[in-house]
XYZ file of N, CA, C and O in Angstrom:
716
model
N -3.220 -18.760 -30.675
C -2.677 -18.214 -29.350
C -1.525 -16.244 -30.081
O -1.168 -16.773 -31.106
N -1.794 -15.637 -28.431
C -1.344 -14.910 -28.843
C -0.184 -14.581 -28.258
O 0.334 -15.326 -27.623
N 1.324 -13.597 -28.801
C 2.319 -13.895 -28.560
C 2.393 -12.723 -27.571
O 2.090 -11.618 -27.426
N 3.474 -12.964 -26.502
C 3.756 -11.439 -25.625
C 4.790 -11.887 -24.513
O 5.472 -13.302 -24.971
N 5.640 -10.988 -24.366
C 6.403 -11.073 -23.910
C 6.885 -12.639 -22.640
O 5.992 -12.657 -21.713
N 7.823 -13.546 -22.618
C 8.055 -14.480 -21.753
C 8.062 -13.462 -20.160
O 9.428 -13.424 -20.458
N 7.741 -13.215 -19.225
C 8.333 -12.339 -17.979
C 8.663 -14.255 -17.750
O 9.662 -13.686 -16.364
N 8.755 -15.181 -17.492
C 9.326 -15.771 -17.017
C 10.494 -16.410 -16.786
O 11.361 -16.967 -16.551
N 11.648 -15.819 -18.385
C 12.712 -15.943 -18.385
C 13.514 -15.082 -17.454
O 14.758 -15.406 -17.059
N 12.819 -14.254 -16.451
C 13.422 -13.165 -15.465
C 13.728 -14.340 -14.019
O 12.869 -14.873 -13.787
N 14.974 -14.224 -14.024
C 14.748 -15.376 -12.917
C 14.314 -15.001 -11.716
O 14.021 -15.683 -10.719
N 14.001 -13.819 -11.559
C 13.456 -13.440 -10.148
C 11.943 -13.567 -10.169
O 11.022 -13.737 -9.472
N 11.422 -13.878 -11.294
C 10.205 -14.803 -11.179
C 10.163 -15.846 -11.304
O 8.962 -16.993 -11.305
N 11.245 -16.858 -10.813
C 11.225 -18.601 -10.520
C 11.864 -18.948 -9.307
O 13.028 -18.362 -8.777
N 10.920 -19.627 -8.464
C 11.256 -19.346 -7.020
C 11.513 -21.120 -6.402
O 10.726 -22.026 -7.390
N 12.694 -21.383 -5.955
C 12.355 -22.556 -5.524
C 12.322 -22.811 -4.303
O 12.505 -22.309 -3.320
N 11.786 -23.928 -3.355
C 11.807 -25.102 -2.203
C 12.454 -26.064 -2.466
O 12.918 -26.199 -3.268
N 12.310 -26.953 -1.112
C 13.091 -27.757 -0.651
C 12.268 -28.936 -2.135
O 12.970 -29.738 -3.143
N 11.043 -29.021 -2.589
C 10.345 -29.999 -3.250
C 9.781 -29.629 -4.386
O 9.558 -29.977 -5.390
N 9.867 -28.283 -4.684
C 9.105 -27.928 -5.605
C 9.677 -26.280 -6.510
O 10.908 -25.580 -6.015
N 9.590 -25.890 -7.540
C 9.772 -25.068 -8.425
C 8.376 -24.097 -8.467
O 7.552 -24.920 -9.187
N 8.285 -23.085 -8.307
C 7.508 -22.432 -8.399
C 7.663 -20.980 -9.745
O 8.670 -20.266 -9.532
N 7.055 -20.554 -10.476
C 7.278 -19.681 -11.811
C 5.892 -19.067 -12.203
O 4.670 -19.504 -12.086
N 5.609 -17.934 -12.248
C 4.617 -17.137 -12.991
C 4.141 -18.027 -14.348
O 4.876 -19.459 -14.776
N 2.962 -18.084 -14.110
C 1.689 -18.718 -15.257
C 2.464 -18.611 -16.320
O 2.627 -17.560 -16.686
N 2.543 -19.361 -17.446
C 2.222 -19.122 -18.920
C 1.289 -19.865 -19.641
O 0.572 -20.070 -18.960
N 1.467 -19.248 -20.626
C 0.486 -20.215 -22.018
C 0.858 -21.967 -21.648
O -0.068 -23.000 -22.491
N 1.806 -21.948 -21.835
C 1.895 -23.666 -21.641
C 1.501 -23.983 -20.492
O 1.711 -25.563 -20.461
N 1.384 -23.863 -19.526
C 0.407 -24.090 -18.782
C -1.455 -23.755 -18.709
O -2.179 -24.355 -17.771
N -1.738 -24.011 -20.236
C -3.050 -23.847 -20.043
C -4.043 -25.702 -19.920
O -5.028 -25.151 -19.357
N -3.509 -26.753 -19.961
C -3.244 -27.946 -19.829
C -3.593 -28.116 -18.056
O -4.616 -28.395 -17.730
N -3.412 -27.552 -17.145
C -3.129 -27.363 -15.753
C -4.272 -26.540 -15.423
O -5.135 -27.154 -14.431
N -4.429 -25.896 -16.303
C -5.589 -24.314 -15.340
C -7.236 -25.521 -16.129
O -7.907 -25.208 -15.686
N -7.390 -26.143 -17.059
C -8.298 -26.771 -17.118
C -8.227 -27.836 -16.537
O -9.657 -28.118 -15.806
N -7.035 -28.379 -15.833
C -7.586 -29.346 -15.047
C -8.168 -29.436 -13.930
O -8.591 -29.897 -12.746
N -6.850 -27.878 -13.244
C -7.833 -27.734 -12.121
C -8.848 -26.828 -11.874
O -9.753 -27.192 -11.170
N -9.430 -26.015 -13.062
C -10.730 -25.549 -12.844
C -11.960 -26.677 -13.137
O -13.174 -25.647 -12.593
N -11.701 -27.880 -13.984
C -12.673 -28.778 -13.742
C -12.629 -29.794 -12.976
O -13.396 -30.696 -12.578
N -11.735 -30.354 -11.587
C -11.772 -30.922 -10.810
C -13.388 -29.845 -9.987
O -13.579 -28.980 -9.467
N -13.853 -31.740 -9.164
C -15.647 -31.438 -8.033
C -14.393 -30.325 -7.309
O -16.252 -29.632 -6.742
N -13.871 -30.373 -6.538
C -13.766 -29.993 -5.093
C -13.451 -28.372 -5.837
O -13.770 -27.383 -4.674
N -12.649 -28.490 -6.782
C -12.465 -26.655 -7.520
C -14.272 -26.118 -7.488
O -14.374 -25.067 -6.507
N -15.108 -26.694 -8.086
C -16.013 -26.211 -8.329
C -16.717 -26.193 -7.443
O -17.568 -25.041 -7.664
N -16.745 -27.038 -6.461
C -17.665 -26.474 -4.876
C -16.740 -25.581 -4.076
O -17.552 -24.622 -3.833
N -15.544 -24.903 -3.841
C -14.867 -23.846 -3.176
C -15.032 -22.988 -3.982
O -15.140 -22.258 -3.188
N -14.363 -23.379 -5.176
C -13.967 -21.628 -5.679
C -14.985 -21.325 -6.269
O -15.392 -20.242 -6.483
N -15.556 -22.433 -7.235
C -16.391 -21.667 -7.905
C -16.549 -21.878 -9.638
O -15.641 -22.443 -9.905
N -17.393 -22.325 -10.473
C -17.161 -23.157 -11.702
C -17.169 -21.705 -12.644
O -17.694 -20.840 -12.779
N -15.736 -21.679 -12.997
C -14.911 -19.966 -14.127
C -15.633 -21.164 -15.347
O -15.124 -19.861 -16.781
N -16.112 -21.861 -15.704
C -16.631 -22.305 -17.207
C -15.582 -22.329 -18.254
O -15.622 -21.903 -19.419
N -14.398 -23.534 -18.181
C -13.309 -23.557 -18.963
C -13.910 -24.728 -18.633
O -12.990 -25.839 -18.558
N -14.849 -24.559 -19.958
C -14.783 -26.305 -21.003
C -14.015 -26.732 -22.144
O -14.399 -28.108 -22.271
N -12.935 -26.166 -21.926
C -12.093 -26.406 -23.091
C -10.382 -25.664 -22.877
O -10.401 -25.038 -22.608
N -9.576 -26.317 -24.011
C -8.213 -25.718 -23.845
C -8.244 -24.669 -23.965
O -7.472 -23.524 -22.980
N -9.425 -24.028 -24.930
C -9.284 -22.752 -25.233
C -9.692 -21.974 -24.863
O -9.141 -20.644 -24.685
N -10.533 -22.048 -23.805
C -11.029 -21.400 -22.392
C -9.861 -20.740 -21.279
O -9.840 -20.285 -20.927
N -9.704 -22.060 -21.127
C -8.789 -22.166 -20.582
C -7.518 -20.611 -21.079
O -7.035 -20.519 -19.857
N -6.562 -21.717 -21.943
C -5.175 -20.396 -22.694
C -6.359 -18.965 -22.259
O -5.677 -18.000 -22.144
N -7.477 -18.573 -22.883
C -8.487 -17.157 -22.265
C -8.139 -17.104 -21.469
O -8.189 -15.453 -20.976
N -8.813 -17.809 -20.140
C -8.823 -17.098 -18.861
C -7.078 -16.921 -18.568
O -7.701 -16.147 -18.145
N -6.534 -17.401 -18.967
C -5.107 -16.841 -18.698
C -4.543 -15.686 -19.261
O -4.307 -14.775 -18.378
N -4.565 -15.638 -20.079
C -4.390 -14.242 -20.804
C -5.508 -13.076 -20.335
O -4.805 -11.668 -20.180
N -6.562 -13.333 -19.824
C -7.423 -12.427 -19.729
C -7.825 -11.865 -18.357
O -8.050 -11.153 -17.989
N -7.530 -13.061 -17.672
C -7.394 -13.179 -16.089
C -6.642 -13.053 -15.104
O -5.749 -12.330 -14.065
N -5.264 -13.471 -15.509
C -3.981 -13.757 -15.338
C -2.892 -12.760 -15.730
O -2.096 -11.584 -14.708
N -2.955 -12.268 -16.885
C -1.819 -11.486 -17.535
C -1.506 -10.155 -17.311
O -1.026 -10.050 -17.267
N -3.396 -9.738 -17.184
C -3.328 -8.076 -16.707
C -2.628 -7.863 -15.304
O -1.920 -6.670 -15.789
N -2.524 -8.749 -14.441
C -2.100 -8.450 -13.233
C -0.379 -8.143 -13.399
O 0.206 -7.565 -12.601
N -0.219 -9.648 -14.133
C 0.955 -9.855 -13.594
C 1.808 -8.481 -14.666
O 2.896 -7.782 -14.325
N 0.883 -8.333 -15.762
C 1.768 -7.023 -16.596
C 1.827 -5.783 -15.474
O 2.157 -4.889 -15.759
N 0.203 -5.510 -15.409
C 0.555 -4.364 -13.882
C 1.628 -4.207 -12.557
O 2.905 -3.257 -12.419
N 1.739 -5.751 -12.375
C 1.959 -5.505 -10.620
C 3.294 -6.243 -10.584
O 4.120 -6.083 -9.812
N 4.128 -7.263 -11.539
C 4.755 -8.372 -11.478
C 4.545 -9.283 -10.921
O 5.613 -10.403 -10.944
N 3.258 -9.640 -10.319
C 2.944 -10.931 -8.981
C 1.853 -11.374 -9.928
O 1.287 -10.080 -10.186
N 1.046 -12.283 -9.300
C -0.220 -12.748 -10.003
C -0.096 -14.508 -9.215
O 0.174 -14.936 -8.661
N -0.524 -15.012 -10.527
C -0.014 -16.316 -10.552
C 0.595 -17.858 -10.922
O 1.464 -17.064 -12.057
N 1.240 -18.603 -9.999
C 2.409 -19.030 -9.984
C 2.513 -20.399 -10.355
O 1.083 -20.812 -10.085
N 2.429 -21.176 -10.770
C 2.420 -22.401 -11.796
C 3.373 -23.197 -10.517
O 4.477 -22.896 -10.521
N 3.396 -24.453 -10.238
C 3.644 -25.172 -8.953
C 4.223 -26.431 -9.767
O 3.282 -27.068 -10.338
N 5.525 -26.489 -10.181
C 6.343 -27.973 -10.475
C 7.000 -28.799 -9.359
O 7.926 -27.959 -8.672
N 6.578 -30.024 -9.507
C 7.053 -30.907 -8.786
C 8.378 -31.253 -8.987
O 8.710 -31.732 -10.169
N 9.870 -30.955 -8.065
C 10.926 -31.126 -9.107
C 11.021 -32.739 -9.258
O 11.757 -32.915 -10.557
N 10.561 -33.393 -8.383
C 10.800 -34.818 -8.979
C 9.972 -34.842 -10.467
O 8.830 -35.254 -9.860
N 10.316 -34.964 -11.208
C 9.716 -35.382 -12.238
C 8.760 -34.601 -13.027
O 8.793 -34.435 -14.158
N 9.709 -33.229 -12.429
C 8.569 -32.266 -13.616
C 7.223 -32.005 -13.842
O 7.267 -31.944 -14.446
N 6.784 -32.575 -12.583
C 5.447 -32.941 -12.857
C 4.522 -31.450 -12.069
O 4.819 -30.688 -10.879
N 3.675 -30.474 -13.129
C 3.032 -29.203 -12.845
C 1.350 -30.267 -11.545
O 1.000 -31.279 -12.360
N 1.976 -29.327 -10.332
C 0.919 -30.337 -9.825
C -0.125 -29.432 -8.860
O -1.469 -29.511 -8.748
N -0.110 -28.155 -9.275
C -0.918 -26.752 -8.901
C -0.827 -25.203 -9.046
O -0.338 -25.282 -10.043
N -1.255 -24.524 -8.077
C -1.349 -23.466 -8.672
C -1.153 -22.801 -7.285
O -2.158 -22.825 -6.446
N -0.657 -21.501 -7.628
C -0.589 -20.667 -6.289
C -0.250 -19.121 -6.211
O 0.653 -18.291 -7.087
N -1.217 -18.095 -5.869
C -1.546 -16.987 -6.384
C -1.893 -15.068 -5.517
O -2.018 -15.942 -3.953
N -0.677 -14.548 -5.506
C -1.297 -13.376 -5.286
C -2.456 -12.334 -5.869
O -1.283 -12.127 -6.787
N -3.872 -12.328 -5.785
C -4.325 -11.904 -6.328
C -5.035 -10.746 -5.658
O -5.219 -9.868 -5.007
N -5.629 -9.367 -6.916
C -5.756 -7.942 -6.586
C -7.628 -8.296 -6.571
O -7.736 -9.183 -7.940
N -8.642 -8.345 -5.865
C -9.809 -9.058 -5.837
C -10.746 -8.321 -5.563
O -10.658 -7.436 -4.865
N -11.990 -8.133 -6.116
C -12.550 -7.049 -6.921
C -13.286 -7.140 -5.163
O -13.852 -8.189 -4.860
N -13.565 -6.515 -4.382
C -14.481 -6.336 -2.760
C -13.545 -6.569 -1.645
O -13.704 -6.329 -0.709
N -12.390 -6.397 -2.677
C -11.110 -6.560 -1.006
C -9.986 -5.817 -1.303
O -9.944 -5.366 -2.195
N -10.235 -5.284 -0.130
C -8.961 -4.004 0.051
C -7.317 -4.651 0.069
O -6.728 -3.428 -0.143
N -7.490 -5.988 0.511
C -5.689 -6.304 0.633
C -5.866 -6.979 0.080
O -6.363 -8.453 -0.599
N -4.127 -7.634 -0.945
C -4.533 -8.537 -2.103
C -4.545 -10.031 -1.404
O -4.201 -10.195 -0.463
N -4.737 -11.019 -1.954
C -5.645 -12.017 -1.506
C -4.179 -13.157 -2.098
O -4.208 -13.319 -3.546
N -4.202 -14.018 -1.099
C -3.591 -15.448 -1.410
C -4.608 -16.201 -1.677
O -5.474 -16.623 -1.269
N -4.513 -17.544 -2.796
C -5.077 -18.291 -3.137
C -4.039 -19.217 -3.703
O -3.107 -18.937 -4.418
N -4.926 -20.676 -4.002
C -4.105 -21.598 -4.283
C -5.437 -22.688 -4.170
O -6.226 -23.747 -4.706
N -4.301 -24.450 -5.791
C -4.884 -25.067 -6.151
C -4.703 -26.026 -5.990
O -3.387 -25.486 -6.370
N -4.566 -27.509 -5.926
C -3.764 -28.397 -6.368
C -4.765 -29.508 -6.655
O -5.379 -29.814 -5.972
N -3.777 -30.147 -7.737
C -4.595 -31.101 -8.183
C -4.667 -32.691 -6.915
O -3.580 -32.731 -6.221
N -6.209 -33.178 -7.046
C -6.190 -33.917 -6.181
C -5.302 -34.806 -5.300
O -4.763 -35.331 -3.716
N -4.953 -35.828 -6.632
C -3.658 -36.553 -6.189
C -2.392 -36.164 -5.588
O -1.564 -36.781 -4.307
N -2.090 -34.396 -5.426
C -1.237 -34.013 -3.903
C -1.599 -33.694 -3.368
O -0.711 -33.031 -2.171
N -3.084 -33.375 -2.828
C -3.915 -33.519 -1.858
C -3.245 -33.857 -0.696
O -2.737 -34.714 -0.956
N -2.937 -33.137 0.693
C -2.418 -33.067 2.161
C -0.990 -34.216 1.996
O -0.047 -34.796 2.983
N -0.305 -33.719 1.089
C 1.223 -34.228 1.661
C 2.440 -32.545 1.667
O 3.758 -32.794 1.791
N 1.703 -31.267 1.861
C 1.879 -30.720 2.165
C 2.819 -29.670 1.259
O 3.401 -28.590 1.665
N 2.656 -29.864 0.273
C 3.140 -29.170 -0.610
C 2.464 -27.720 -0.999
O 2.977 -26.356 -1.027
N 1.043 -27.661 -0.612
C 0.507 -26.750 -0.791
C 0.973 -25.759 -0.166
O 1.129 -23.830 -0.751
N 1.394 -25.666 1.370
C 2.002 -24.969 2.033
C 3.055 -24.295 2.157
O 3.439 -23.415 2.447
N 4.382 -25.547 1.543
C 5.055 -24.882 1.092
C 5.447 -23.891 0.265
O 6.336 -23.115 -0.155
N 4.754 -23.856 -0.891
C 4.644 -23.256 -1.660
C 3.734 -21.919 -1.468
O 4.273 -20.582 -2.049
N 2.581 -22.028 -1.068
C 2.050 -20.688 -0.326
C 2.670 -19.805 0.485
O 3.111 -18.793 0.178
N 3.699 -20.161 1.329
C 4.193 -20.337 2.051
C 5.556 -19.352 1.189
O 5.791 -17.767 1.917
N 6.283 -19.618 0.596
C 7.172 -19.129 -0.488
C 6.822 -17.804 -1.143
O 6.966 -16.929 -0.724
N 5.593 -17.876 -1.683
C 5.437 -16.708 -2.449
C 4.671 -15.797 -1.537
O 4.850 -14.821 -2.127
N 3.976 -15.948 -0.689
C 3.807 -14.901 0.560
C 4.898 -14.455 1.221
O 4.783 -13.504 0.728
N 5.832 -14.906 1.242
C 7.184 -14.234 1.632
C 7.424 -13.616 0.313
O 8.332 -12.770 0.684
N 7.686 -14.032 -1.086
C 8.545 -13.459 -1.928
C 7.427 -12.342 -2.382
O 8.409 -10.664 -2.579
N 6.368 -12.450 -2.241
C 5.860 -11.044 -2.940
C 5.744 -9.924 -1.726
O 5.496 -9.210 -1.798
N 5.286 -10.077 -0.489
C 5.792 -9.431 0.950
C 7.057 -8.494 0.486
O 7.118 -7.492 0.496
N 8.365 -9.051 0.036
C 9.206 -8.999 0.505
C 9.474 -7.744 -0.824
O 10.262 -6.856 -0.551
N 9.626 -8.844 -1.708
C 9.629 -7.843 -2.970
C 9.166 -7.055 -3.875
O 9.176 -6.049 -4.612
N 7.997 -6.945 -2.843
C 6.809 -6.106 -3.730
C 5.916 -5.254 -2.979
O 5.255 -3.991 -3.020
N 6.589 -5.174 -1.458
C 6.386 -4.248 -0.527
C 4.899 -4.597 0.391
O 4.787 -3.243 0.531
N 4.070 -5.792 -0.272
C 3.269 -5.589 0.532
C 2.827 -5.779 1.955
O 3.798 -6.771 2.196
N 2.621 -5.273 2.942
C 2.376 -5.539 3.957
C 1.849 -6.307 5.088
O 1.775 -6.696 6.102
N 0.278 -6.941 3.993
C -0.742 -7.180 4.648
C -0.908 -8.235 3.532
O -0.895 -7.926 2.213
N -1.622 -9.702 3.578
C -1.941 -10.106 2.932
C -3.350 -11.095 3.505
O -3.280 -11.045 4.556
N -4.524 -10.952 2.537
C -5.408 -11.671 2.587
C -5.799 -13.055 2.268
O -5.016 -13.514 1.350
N -7.092 -13.855 2.599
C -7.321 -14.969 1.987
C -9.106 -15.150 2.065
O -9.991 -14.527 3.327
N -9.343 -15.898 1.440
C -11.040 -16.255 1.780
C -11.504 -17.237 1.149
O -10.555 -17.959 0.838
N -12.293 -18.151 2.193
C -12.337 -19.284 1.547
C -14.135 -19.537 2.020
O -14.706 -19.000 2.870
N -14.697 -20.749 1.557
C -16.479 -20.767 2.021
C -15.885 -21.666 3.659
O -14.832 -22.530 4.340
N -17.026 -22.022 3.762
C -17.014 -21.881 5.420
C -17.275 -23.571 5.389
O -16.594 -24.235 6.878
N -17.152 -24.388 4.219
C -17.242 -25.222 4.534
C -15.779 -26.496 3.918
O -15.471 -27.510 3.902
N -14.809 -25.829 3.295
C -13.356 -25.925 3.127
C -12.841 -25.686 4.419
O -11.707 -25.032 4.025
N -12.698 -27.059 4.851
C -11.940 -27.054 6.062
C -10.091 -27.019 5.526
O -9.539 -26.746 6.605
N -9.865 -27.734 4.526
C -8.732 -28.322 4.167
C -8.128 -26.765 3.771
O -7.019 -26.319 4.331
N -8.553 -25.673 3.324
C -8.067 -24.444 2.902
C -8.165 -23.423 4.212
O -6.785 -22.796 4.228
N -8.794 -23.587 4.872
C -9.259 -23.144 6.338
C -7.544 -23.536 7.268
O -7.240 -22.453 7.485
N -7.144 -24.432 7.100
C -6.358 -25.433 8.342
C -5.017 -24.753 7.405
O -3.842 -23.806 8.292
N -4.707 -24.374 5.937
C -3.524 -24.031 5.060
C -4.000 -22.510 5.751
O -2.814 -21.842 5.707
N -4.780 -21.845 5.315
C -4.330 -20.550 5.444
C -4.399 -20.279 6.801
O -3.347 -19.342 6.935
N -5.016 -20.564 7.841
C -3.803 -20.228 9.451
C -2.800 -20.959 9.427
O -1.802 -20.344 10.576
N -2.166 -21.905 9.196
C -1.002 -22.057 8.725
C 0.319 -21.545 8.387
O 1.401 -21.147 9.015
N -0.366 -20.127 6.935
C 0.369 -19.013 6.876
C 0.244 -18.324 7.870
O 0.528 -17.212 7.312
N -0.176 -18.500 8.494
C -0.688 -17.447 9.764
C -0.866 -15.626 9.300
O -1.420 -15.142 9.765
N -2.320 -16.277 8.898
C -3.456 -15.270 8.291
C -4.746 -15.879 9.919
O -4.816 -16.849 9.398
N -4.881 -14.831 9.852
C -5.735 -14.864 11.360
C -7.383 -14.556 10.504
O -7.907 -13.444 10.108
N -8.501 -15.518 11.501
C -10.053 -14.927 10.805
C -10.440 -13.308 11.399
O -10.025 -13.185 12.350
N -10.896 -13.088 10.212
C -11.591 -11.776 10.864
C -12.742 -11.299 11.259
O -13.043 -10.931 12.142
N -13.423 -11.570 10.048
C -15.138 -11.811 9.758
C -16.133 -12.629 8.934
O -14.332 -12.987 7.863
N -16.609 -12.109 8.355
C -17.480 -12.982 7.134
C -17.308 -11.711 6.144
O -17.478 -10.950 6.396
N -17.299 -11.710 4.641
C -17.891 -11.134 4.022
C -18.835 -11.903 2.344
O -18.538 -12.710 2.858
N -19.024 -11.247 2.342
C -19.800 -11.655 0.794
C -19.573 -11.008 -0.745
O -19.271 -9.368 -0.684
N -18.390 -11.212 -1.611
C -17.769 -10.730 -2.390
C -18.718 -9.606 -3.178
O -19.932 -10.375 -3.567
N -18.457 -8.564 -4.583
C -19.731 -8.040 -5.068
C -19.739 -8.995 -6.335
O -19.367 -10.089 -7.057
N -21.319 -9.183 -6.769
C -21.863 -10.373 -7.208
C -21.966 -11.324 -7.121
O -22.258 -12.220 -7.977
N -21.579 -11.551 -6.080
C -21.752 -12.546 -5.523
C -22.910 -13.456 -4.190
O -23.213 -11.717 -3.937
N -23.539 -14.724 -4.020
C -23.949 -15.081 -2.615
C -23.614 -15.478 -1.657
O -24.090 -15.408 -0.546
N -22.387 -15.916 -1.974
C -21.966 -17.128 -0.497
C -21.460 -15.979 -0.112
O -20.197 -15.211 -0.657
N -21.838 -16.353 1.634
C -20.762 -15.999 2.711
C -19.463 -16.478 2.439
O -19.651 -17.431 2.650
N -18.667 -15.630 2.502
C -16.827 -16.324 2.820
C -16.834 -15.906 4.118
O -16.555 -14.687 4.735
N -14.965 -16.901 4.754
C -14.636 -16.702 5.835
C -13.416 -15.407 5.186
O -13.162 -15.897 4.245
N -12.891 -14.464 5.893
C -12.532 -13.637 5.780
C -11.195 -13.697 6.549
O -11.468 -13.543 8.099
N -9.381 -13.800 6.532
C -8.571 -13.574 6.881
C -7.739 -13.038 6.425
O -7.477 -12.607 5.467
N -6.280 -12.474 7.653
C -5.667 -11.772 7.472
C -4.220 -11.555 8.486
O -4.845 -12.216 9.337
N -3.213 -11.460 7.809
C -1.985 -11.737 8.213
C -1.832 -10.023 9.078
O -2.723 -9.455 8.569
N -0.928 -10.657 10.151
C -1.453 -9.474 11.265
C 0.474 -8.438 10.977
O 1.137 -9.216 10.312
């Protein structure tokens, strides 16, 4: 495991809502990434990231999430339920190849679906990143059959614009954007 400065110690990178603590992802979240990325719904709707063990999850955090956080100051955040301090999911604002506008993405462990927690987290991160980092617009993408994500994206006041296909992908996605 490589050592790196811990951005999470900065108070400005920890946010709270009524039920949640939201902080930048760290290597302490390796098990959560492993669990999220191996859920059948994650693989079906987001894709198989081939996170087959904890070492792969750690490498994914280091190589996919940390570079953007180091460059922009925001990225992927771990969502922690205040009651019991349980890690339940992740939400983030990402630069994604093929999109001109930063993209909000989220995933939650199945036992915490349908409780409004992802809306609470995504709304907070959207608000914080737009205010603190000057983003004027946020986008979101999802598959045509991921109805729960579509509903959440629309609840975040993002409007469907068109269908897109990202580079090196073959699946057509729904593209949403804030106004």
